[in-house]
JSON list of C-alpha atoms in Angstrom, two decimals:
[
{"chain": "A", "resi": 1, "resn": "UNK", "atom": "CA", "xyz": [-21.16, -7.53, 9.76]},
{"chain": "A", "resi": 2, "resn": "UNK", "atom": "CA", "xyz": [-19.83, -5.01, 12.27]},
{"chain": "A", "resi": 3, "resn": "UNK", "atom": "CA", "xyz": [-16.80, -2.94, 11.39]},
{"chain": "A", "resi": 4, "resn": "UNK", "atom": "CA", "xyz": [-14.53, -1.13, 13.84]},
{"chain": "A", "resi": 5, "resn": "UNK", "atom": "CA", "xyz": [-11.82, 1.42, 13.19]},
{"chain": "A", "resi": 6, "resn": "UNK", "atom": "CA", "xyz": [-8.31, 1.51, 14.63]},
{"chain": "A", "resi": 7, "resn": "UNK", "atom": "CA", "xyz": [-5.74, 4.26, 14.08]},
{"chain": "A", "resi": 8, "resn": "UNK", "atom": "CA", "xyz": [-2.12, 3.45, 14.90]},
{"chain": "A", "resi": 9, "resn": "UNK", "atom": "CA", "xyz": [1.20, 5.17, 14.25]},
{"chain": "A", "resi": 10, "resn": "UNK", "atom": "CA", "xyz": [4.56, 3.47, 14.22]},
{"chain": "A", "resi": 11, "resn": "UNK", "atom": "CA", "xyz": [6.54, 5.32, 11.58]},
{"chain": "A", "resi": 12, "resn": "UNK", "atom": "CA", "xyz": [7.27, 4.05, 8.10]},
{"chain": "A", "resi": 13, "resn": "UNK", "atom": "CA", "xyz": [3.60, 3.51, 7.32]},
{"chain": "A", "resi": 14, "resn": "UNK", "atom": "CA", "xyz": [4.36, 1.41, 4.22]},
{"chain": "A", "resi": 15, "resn": "UNK", "atom": "CA", "xyz": [5.61, -1.50, 6.29]},
{"chain": "A", "resi": 16, "resn": "UNK", "atom": "CA", "xyz": [2.72, -1.37, 8.74]},
{"chain": "A", "resi": 17, "resn": "UNK", "atom": "CA", "xyz": [0.19, -1.39, 5.93]},
{"chain": "A", "resi": 18, "resn": "UNK", "atom": "CA", "xyz": [1.84, -4.29, 4.13]},
{"chain": "A", "resi": 19, "resn": "UNK", "atom": "CA", "xyz": [1.81, -6.49, 7.24]},
{"chain": "A", "resi": 20, "resn": "UNK", "atom": "CA", "xyz": [-1.45, -5.47, 8.91]},
{"chain": "A", "resi": 21, "resn": "UNK", "atom": "CA", "xyz": [-3.58, -5.77, 5.77]},
{"chain": "A", "resi": 22, "resn": "UNK", "atom": "CA", "xyz": [-2.76, -9.50, 5.62]},
{"chain": "A", "resi": 23, "resn": "UNK", "atom": "CA", "xyz": [-4.30, -10.28, 9.03]},
{"chain": "A", "resi": 24, "resn": "UNK", "atom": "CA", "xyz": [-7.58, -12.21, 8.93]},
{"chain": "A", "resi": 25, "resn": "UNK", "atom": "CA", "xyz": [-10.47, -9.86, 9.71]},
{"chain": "A", "resi": 26, "resn": "UNK", "atom": "CA", "xyz": [-8.78, -6.72, 8.40]},
{"chain": "A", "resi": 27, "resn": "UNK", "atom": "CA", "xyz": [-11.15, -5.32, 5.80]},
{"chain": "A", "resi": 28, "resn": "UNK", "atom": "CA", "xyz": [-9.26, -2.24, 4.61]},
{"chain": "A", "resi": 29, "resn": "UNK", "atom": "CA", "xyz": [-6.26, -0.09, 5.39]},
{"chain": "A", "resi": 30, "resn": "UNK", "atom": "CA", "xyz": [-4.98, 3.27, 4.28]},
{"chain": "A", "resi": 31, "resn": "UNK", "atom": "CA", "xyz": [-1.90, 5.19, 5.31]},
{"chain": "A", "resi": 32, "resn": "UNK", "atom": "CA", "xyz": [-1.76, 8.84, 6.25]},
{"chain": "A", "resi": 33, "resn": "UNK", "atom": "CA", "xyz": [-0.85, 11.51, 8.75]},
{"chain": "A", "resi": 34, "resn": "UNK", "atom": "CA", "xyz": [-2.41, 11.75, 12.19]},
{"chain": "A", "resi": 35, "resn": "UNK", "atom": "CA", "xyz": [-1.93, 13.10, 15.70]},
{"chain": "A", "resi": 36, "resn": "UNK", "atom": "CA", "xyz": [-0.59, 16.49, 14.70]},
{"chain": "A", "resi": 37, "resn": "UNK", "atom": "CA", "xyz": [-1.27, 20.13, 14.04]},
{"chain": "A", "resi": 38, "resn": "UNK", "atom": "CA", "xyz": [-1.53, 20.68, 10.26]},
{"chain": "A", "resi": 39, "resn": "UNK", "atom": "CA", "xyz": [-4.83, 20.68, 8.37]},
{"chain": "A", "resi": 40, "resn": "UNK", "atom": "CA", "xyz": [-4.79, 18.75, 5.09]},
{"chain": "A", "resi": 41, "resn": "UNK", "atom": "CA", "xyz": [-1.39, 17.24, 5.92]},
{"chain": "A", "resi": 42, "resn": "UNK", "atom": "CA", "xyz": [0.79, 15.98, 3.08]},
{"chain": "A", "resi": 43, "resn": "UNK", "atom": "CA", "xyz": [4.13, 14.22, 2.84]},
{"chain": "A", "resi": 44, "resn": "UNK", "atom": "CA", "xyz": [5.87, 17.55, 2.24]},
{"chain": "A", "resi": 45, "resn": "UNK", "atom": "CA", "xyz": [3.86, 19.42, 4.91]},
{"chain": "A", "resi": 46, "resn": "UNK", "atom": "CA", "xyz": [2.71, 17.27, 7.81]},
{"chain": "A", "resi": 47, "resn": "UNK", "atom": "CA", "xyz": [3.88, 19.35, 10.77]},
{"chain": "A", "resi": 48, "resn": "UNK", "atom": "CA", "xyz": [3.80, 17.31, 13.97]},
{"chain": "A", "resi": 49, "resn": "UNK", "atom": "CA", "xyz": [1.71, 14.47, 12.51]},
{"chain": "A", "resi": 50, "resn": "UNK", "atom": "CA", "xyz": [2.91, 10.88, 12.74]},
{"chain": "A", "resi": 51, "resn": "UNK", "atom": "CA", "xyz": [2.94, 8.46, 9.84]},
{"chain": "A", "resi": 52, "resn": "UNK", "atom": "CA", "xyz": [-0.05, 6.30, 10.66]},
{"chain": "A", "resi": 53, "resn": "UNK", "atom": "CA", "xyz": [-2.45, 3.68, 9.44]},
{"chain": "A", "resi": 54, "resn": "UNK", "atom": "CA", "xyz": [-6.23, 3.55, 9.57]},
{"chain": "A", "resi": 55, "resn": "UNK", "atom": "CA", "xyz": [-7.57, 0.02, 9.84]},
{"chain": "A", "resi": 56, "resn": "UNK", "atom": "CA", "xyz": [-11.16, -1.13, 9.40]},
{"chain": "A", "resi": 57, "resn": "UNK", "atom": "CA", "xyz": [-11.62, -4.59, 10.84]},
{"chain": "A", "resi": 58, "resn": "UNK", "atom": "CA", "xyz": [-14.28, -7.15, 11.72]},
{"chain": "A", "resi": 59, "resn": "UNK", "atom": "CA", "xyz": [-14.15, -7.62, 15.53]},
{"chain": "A", "resi": 60, "resn": "UNK", "atom": "CA", "xyz": [-15.81, -11.02, 15.23]},
{"chain": "A", "resi": 61, "resn": "UNK", "atom": "CA", "xyz": [-12.69, -12.22, 13.36]},
{"chain": "A", "resi": 62, "resn": "UNK", "atom": "CA", "xyz": [-9.88, -10.16, 14.93]},
{"chain": "A", "resi": 63, "resn": "UNK", "atom": "CA", "xyz": [-10.01, -8.28, 18.20]},
{"chain": "A", "resi": 64, "resn": "UNK", "atom": "CA", "xyz": [-8.66, -4.80, 18.84]},
{"chain": "A", "resi": 65, "resn": "UNK", "atom": "CA", "xyz": [-6.35, -6.42, 21.39]},
{"chain": "A", "resi": 66, "resn": "UNK", "atom": "CA", "xyz": [-4.94, -8.76, 18.74]},
{"chain": "A", "resi": 67, "resn": "UNK", "atom": "CA", "xyz": [-4.32, -5.79, 16.41]},
{"chain": "A", "resi": 68, "resn": "UNK", "atom": "CA", "xyz": [-2.40, -4.06, 19.21]},
{"chain": "A", "resi": 69, "resn": "UNK", "atom": "CA", "xyz": [-0.37, -7.18, 19.98]},
{"chain": "A", "resi": 70, "resn": "UNK", "atom": "CA", "xyz": [0.63, -7.43, 16.31]},
{"chain": "A", "resi": 71, "resn": "UNK", "atom": "CA", "xyz": [1.37, -3.67, 16.17]},
{"chain": "A", "resi": 72, "resn": "UNK", "atom": "CA", "xyz": [3.81, -4.09, 19.07]},
{"chain": "A", "resi": 73, "resn": "UNK", "atom": "CA", "xyz": [5.43, -7.07, 17.34]},
{"chain": "A", "resi": 74, "resn": "UNK", "atom": "CA", "xyz": [6.14, -5.31, 14.02]},
{"chain": "A", "resi": 75, "resn": "UNK", "atom": "CA", "xyz": [7.60, -1.97, 15.17]},
{"chain": "A", "resi": 76, "resn": "UNK", "atom": "CA", "xyz": [9.81, -0.91, 18.07]},
{"chain": "A", "resi": 77, "resn": "UNK", "atom": "CA", "xyz": [7.60, 0.81, 20.67]},
{"chain": "A", "resi": 78, "resn": "UNK", "atom": "CA", "xyz": [10.60, 1.48, 22.94]},
{"chain": "A", "resi": 79, "resn": "UNK", "atom": "CA", "xyz": [12.40, 4.06, 20.81]},
{"chain": "A", "resi": 80, "resn": "UNK", "atom": "CA", "xyz": [11.15, 7.64, 21.21]},
{"chain": "A", "resi": 81, "resn": "UNK", "atom": "CA", "xyz": [10.62, 9.42, 17.89]},
{"chain": "A", "resi": 82, "resn": "UNK", "atom": "CA", "xyz": [12.38, 6.69, 15.91]},
{"chain": "A", "resi": 83, "resn": "UNK", "atom": "CA", "xyz": [11.86, 3.58, 13.81]},
{"chain": "A", "resi": 84, "resn": "UNK", "atom": "CA", "xyz": [14.93, 1.94, 12.32]},
{"chain": "A", "resi": 85, "resn": "UNK", "atom": "CA", "xyz": [17.06, 4.65, 10.73]},
{"chain": "A", "resi": 86, "resn": "UNK", "atom": "CA", "xyz": [14.13, 7.09, 10.55]},
{"chain": "A", "resi": 87, "resn": "UNK", "atom": "CA", "xyz": [14.04, 9.77, 13.25]},
{"chain": "A", "resi": 88, "resn": "UNK", "atom": "CA", "xyz": [11.63, 12.55, 14.19]},
{"chain": "A", "resi": 89, "resn": "UNK", "atom": "CA", "xyz": [8.03, 13.07, 15.28]},
{"chain": "A", "resi": 90, "resn": "UNK", "atom": "CA", "xyz": [6.75, 11.38, 12.13]},
{"chain": "A", "resi": 91, "resn": "UNK", "atom": "CA", "xyz": [8.21, 8.09, 13.37]},
{"chain": "A", "resi": 92, "resn": "UNK", "atom": "CA", "xyz": [6.80, 8.00, 16.88]},
{"chain": "A", "resi": 93, "resn": "UNK", "atom": "CA", "xyz": [4.73, 5.15, 18.24]},
{"chain": "A", "resi": 94, "resn": "UNK", "atom": "CA", "xyz": [1.11, 6.04, 19.04]},
{"chain": "A", "resi": 95, "resn": "UNK", "atom": "CA", "xyz": [-2.32, 4.51, 19.53]},
{"chain": "A", "resi": 96, "resn": "UNK", "atom": "CA", "xyz": [-5.21, 6.85, 18.75]},
{"chain": "A", "resi": 97, "resn": "UNK", "atom": "CA", "xyz": [-8.29, 5.48, 20.45]},
{"chain": "A", "resi": 98, "resn": "UNK", "atom": "CA", "xyz": [-11.84, 5.94, 19.13]},
{"chain": "A", "resi": 99, "resn": "UNK", "atom": "CA", "xyz": [-13.65, 5.17, 22.40]},
{"chain": "A", "resi": 100, "resn": "UNK", "atom": "CA", "xyz": [-13.11, 4.36, 26.06]},
{"chain": "A", "resi": 101, "resn": "UNK", "atom": "CA", "xyz": [-12.92, 0.61, 25.42]},
{"chain": "A", "resi": 102, "resn": "UNK", "atom": "CA", "xyz": [-10.04, 1.12, 22.97]},
{"chain": "A", "resi": 103, "resn": "UNK", "atom": "CA", "xyz": [-8.27, 3.47, 25.41]},
{"chain": "A", "resi": 104, "resn": "UNK", "atom": "CA", "xyz": [-8.48, 0.92, 28.22]},
{"chain": "A", "resi": 105, "resn": "UNK", "atom": "CA", "xyz": [-7.33, -1.90, 25.94]},
{"chain": "A", "resi": 106, "resn": "UNK", "atom": "CA", "xyz": [-4.35, 0.18, 24.80]},
{"chain": "A", "resi": 107, "resn": "UNK", "atom": "CA", "xyz": [-3.29, 0.94, 28.37]},
{"chain": "A", "resi": 108, "resn": "UNK", "atom": "CA", "xyz": [-3.76, -2.69, 29.40]},
{"chain": "A", "resi": 109, "resn": "UNK", "atom": "CA", "xyz": [-1.80, -4.01, 26.42]},
{"chain": "A", "resi": 110, "resn": "UNK", "atom": "CA", "xyz": [1.08, -1.59, 27.07]},
{"chain": "A", "resi": 111, "resn": "UNK", "atom": "CA", "xyz": [1.17, -2.72, 30.71]},
{"chain": "A", "resi": 112, "resn": "UNK", "atom": "CA", "xyz": [1.31, -6.35, 29.56]},
{"chain": "A", "resi": 113, "resn": "UNK", "atom": "CA", "xyz": [4.11, -5.60, 27.06]},
{"chain": "A", "resi": 114, "resn": "UNK", "atom": "CA", "xyz": [6.13, -3.85, 29.77]},
{"chain": "A", "resi": 115, "resn": "UNK", "atom": "CA", "xyz": [5.49, -6.65, 32.28]},
{"chain": "A", "resi": 116, "resn": "UNK", "atom": "CA", "xyz": [6.54, -9.34, 29.79]},
{"chain": "A", "resi": 117, "resn": "UNK", "atom": "CA", "xyz": [10.18, -8.21, 29.73]},
{"chain": "A", "resi": 118, "resn": "UNK", "atom": "CA", "xyz": [10.46, -9.31, 26.08]},
{"chain": "A", "resi": 119, "resn": "UNK", "atom": "CA", "xyz": [10.96, -5.89, 24.50]},
{"chain": "A", "resi": 120, "resn": "UNK", "atom": "CA", "xyz": [14.33, -4.07, 24.68]},
{"chain": "A", "resi": 121, "resn": "UNK", "atom": "CA", "xyz": [13.03, -1.33, 26.98]},
{"chain": "A", "resi": 122, "resn": "UNK", "atom": "CA", "xyz": [9.97, 0.38, 28.38]},
{"chain": "A", "resi": 123, "resn": "UNK", "atom": "CA", "xyz": [7.15, 1.21, 25.92]},
{"chain": "A", "resi": 124, "resn": "UNK", "atom": "CA", "xyz": [7.04, 4.90, 24.94]},
{"chain": "A", "resi": 125, "resn": "UNK", "atom": "CA", "xyz": [3.87, 4.59, 22.84]},
{"chain": "A", "resi": 126, "resn": "UNK", "atom": "CA", "xyz": [1.60, 7.62, 23.10]},
{"chain": "A", "resi": 127, "resn": "UNK", "atom": "CA", "xyz": [-2.09, 6.93, 23.83]},
{"chain": "A", "resi": 128, "resn": "UNK", "atom": "CA", "xyz": [-4.39, 9.76, 22.75]},
{"chain": "A", "resi": 129, "resn": "UNK", "atom": "CA", "xyz": [-7.88, 10.34, 21.34]},
{"chain": "A", "resi": 130, "resn": "UNK", "atom": "CA", "xyz": [-8.20, 9.88, 17.60]},
{"chain": "A", "resi": 131, "resn": "UNK", "atom": "CA", "xyz": [-8.31, 13.10, 15.63]},
{"chain": "A", "resi": 132, "resn": "UNK", "atom": "CA", "xyz": [-8.05, 13.97, 11.99]},
{"chain": "A", "resi": 133, "resn": "UNK", "atom": "CA", "xyz": [-6.58, 11.40, 9.67]},
{"chain": "A", "resi": 134, "resn": "UNK", "atom": "CA", "xyz": [-5.20, 12.87, 6.47]},
{"chain": "A", "resi": 135, "resn": "UNK", "atom": "CA", "xyz": [-4.87, 10.22, 3.76]},
{"chain": "A", "resi": 136, "resn": "UNK", "atom": "CA", "xyz": [-1.38, 10.03, 2.29]},
{"chain": "A", "resi": 137, "resn": "UNK", "atom": "CA", "xyz": [-0.80, 10.59, -1.40]},
{"chain": "A", "resi": 138, "resn": "UNK", "atom": "CA", "xyz": [-1.61, 7.76, -3.86]},
{"chain": "A", "resi": 139, "resn": "UNK", "atom": "CA", "xyz": [2.08, 6.89, -4.31]},
{"chain": "A", "resi": 140, "resn": "UNK", "atom": "CA", "xyz": [2.25, 5.98, -0.59]},
{"chain": "A", "resi": 141, "resn": "UNK", "atom": "CA", "xyz": [-0.84, 3.74, -0.57]},
{"chain": "A", "resi": 142, "resn": "UNK", "atom": "CA", "xyz": [-0.05, 0.05, -1.12]},
{"chain": "A", "resi": 143, "resn": "UNK", "atom": "CA", "xyz": [3.59, 1.02, -1.66]},
{"chain": "A", "resi": 144, "resn": "UNK", "atom": "CA", "xyz": [5.20, -2.34, -0.85]},
{"chain": "A", "resi": 145, "resn": "UNK", "atom": "CA", "xyz": [2.73, -4.18, -3.08]},
{"chain": "A", "resi": 146, "resn": "UNK", "atom": "CA", "xyz": [3.95, -2.06, -6.00]},
{"chain": "A", "resi": 147, "resn": "UNK", "atom": "CA", "xyz": [7.60, -2.03, -4.84]},
{"chain": "A", "resi": 148, "resn": "UNK", "atom": "CA", "xyz": [8.19, -5.39, -3.10]},
{"chain": "A", "resi": 149, "resn": "UNK", "atom": "CA", "xyz": [11.83, -4.57, -2.38]},
{"chain": "A", "resi": 150, "resn": "UNK", "atom": "CA", "xyz": [11.07, -1.08, -1.11]},
{"chain": "A", "resi": 151, "resn": "UNK", "atom": "CA", "xyz": [12.31, 0.25, 2.22]},
{"chain": "A", "resi": 152, "resn": "UNK", "atom": "CA", "xyz": [10.67, -0.82, 5.45]},
{"chain": "A", "resi": 153, "resn": "UNK", "atom": "CA", "xyz": [11.78, -1.19, 9.05]},
{"chain": "A", "resi": 154, "resn": "UNK", "atom": "CA", "xyz": [8.71, -3.23, 10.04]},
{"chain": "A", "resi": 155, "resn": "UNK", "atom": "CA", "xyz": [8.75, -6.99, 10.34]},
{"chain": "A", "resi": 156, "resn": "UNK", "atom": "CA", "xyz": [7.29, -9.56, 12.73]},
{"chain": "A", "resi": 157, "resn": "UNK", "atom": "CA", "xyz": [9.81, -10.18, 15.50]},
{"chain": "A", "resi": 158, "resn": "UNK", "atom": "CA", "xyz": [9.48, -13.77, 16.66]},
{"chain": "A", "resi": 159, "resn": "UNK", "atom": "CA", "xyz": [10.75, -12.94, 20.14]},
{"chain": "A", "resi": 160, "resn": "UNK", "atom": "CA", "xyz": [8.20, -10.11, 20.63]},
{"chain": "A", "resi": 161, "resn": "UNK", "atom": "CA", "xyz": [5.05, -12.22, 20.83]},
{"chain": "A", "resi": 162, "resn": "UNK", "atom": "CA", "xyz": [3.07, -11.16, 23.87]},
{"chain": "A", "resi": 163, "resn": "UNK", "atom": "CA", "xyz": [2.37, -14.23, 26.02]},
{"chain": "A", "resi": 164, "resn": "UNK", "atom": "CA", "xyz": [-1.20, -15.07, 26.94]},
{"chain": "A", "resi": 165, "resn": "UNK", "atom": "CA", "xyz": [-2.12, -14.14, 30.49]},
{"chain": "A", "resi": 166, "resn": "UNK", "atom": "CA", "xyz": [-3.71, -16.57, 32.89]},
{"chain": "A", "resi": 167, "resn": "UNK", "atom": "CA", "xyz": [-7.46, -15.99, 32.99]}
]
């Protein structure tokens, strides 16, 4: 079985992890800090890092494109430095690509989201090479499984399903 890695940031990493881990083909997830300037980032000291998620998935079951489509459905990629009531660099939308194929798929998916007219504005999601991923503290991992009524601003939005393009 082949495994690929995806690193995404959309703020409030608890909600992303809770939803993404349930997708068929997702083998593992962990939340952490990525895309920033602090070594060994922590919740109390993460500098310019975003709250992100690292996903290991089986591409024969779920494609990178499908992960991105779901990512755009569960967070608001049109709000700069914000998710729900949370504001700041930690809550920005970003796709950290591991290779050229992921970079191209990210750019293509963003173009399709913008062209669809379904989202409330233009996508502000950053697309950048993957860098260090600093795993968040144990109390942040699997948070919503341990606290089912805990805070999250992530949920599948029925009206944000990217339509299939004509082939």
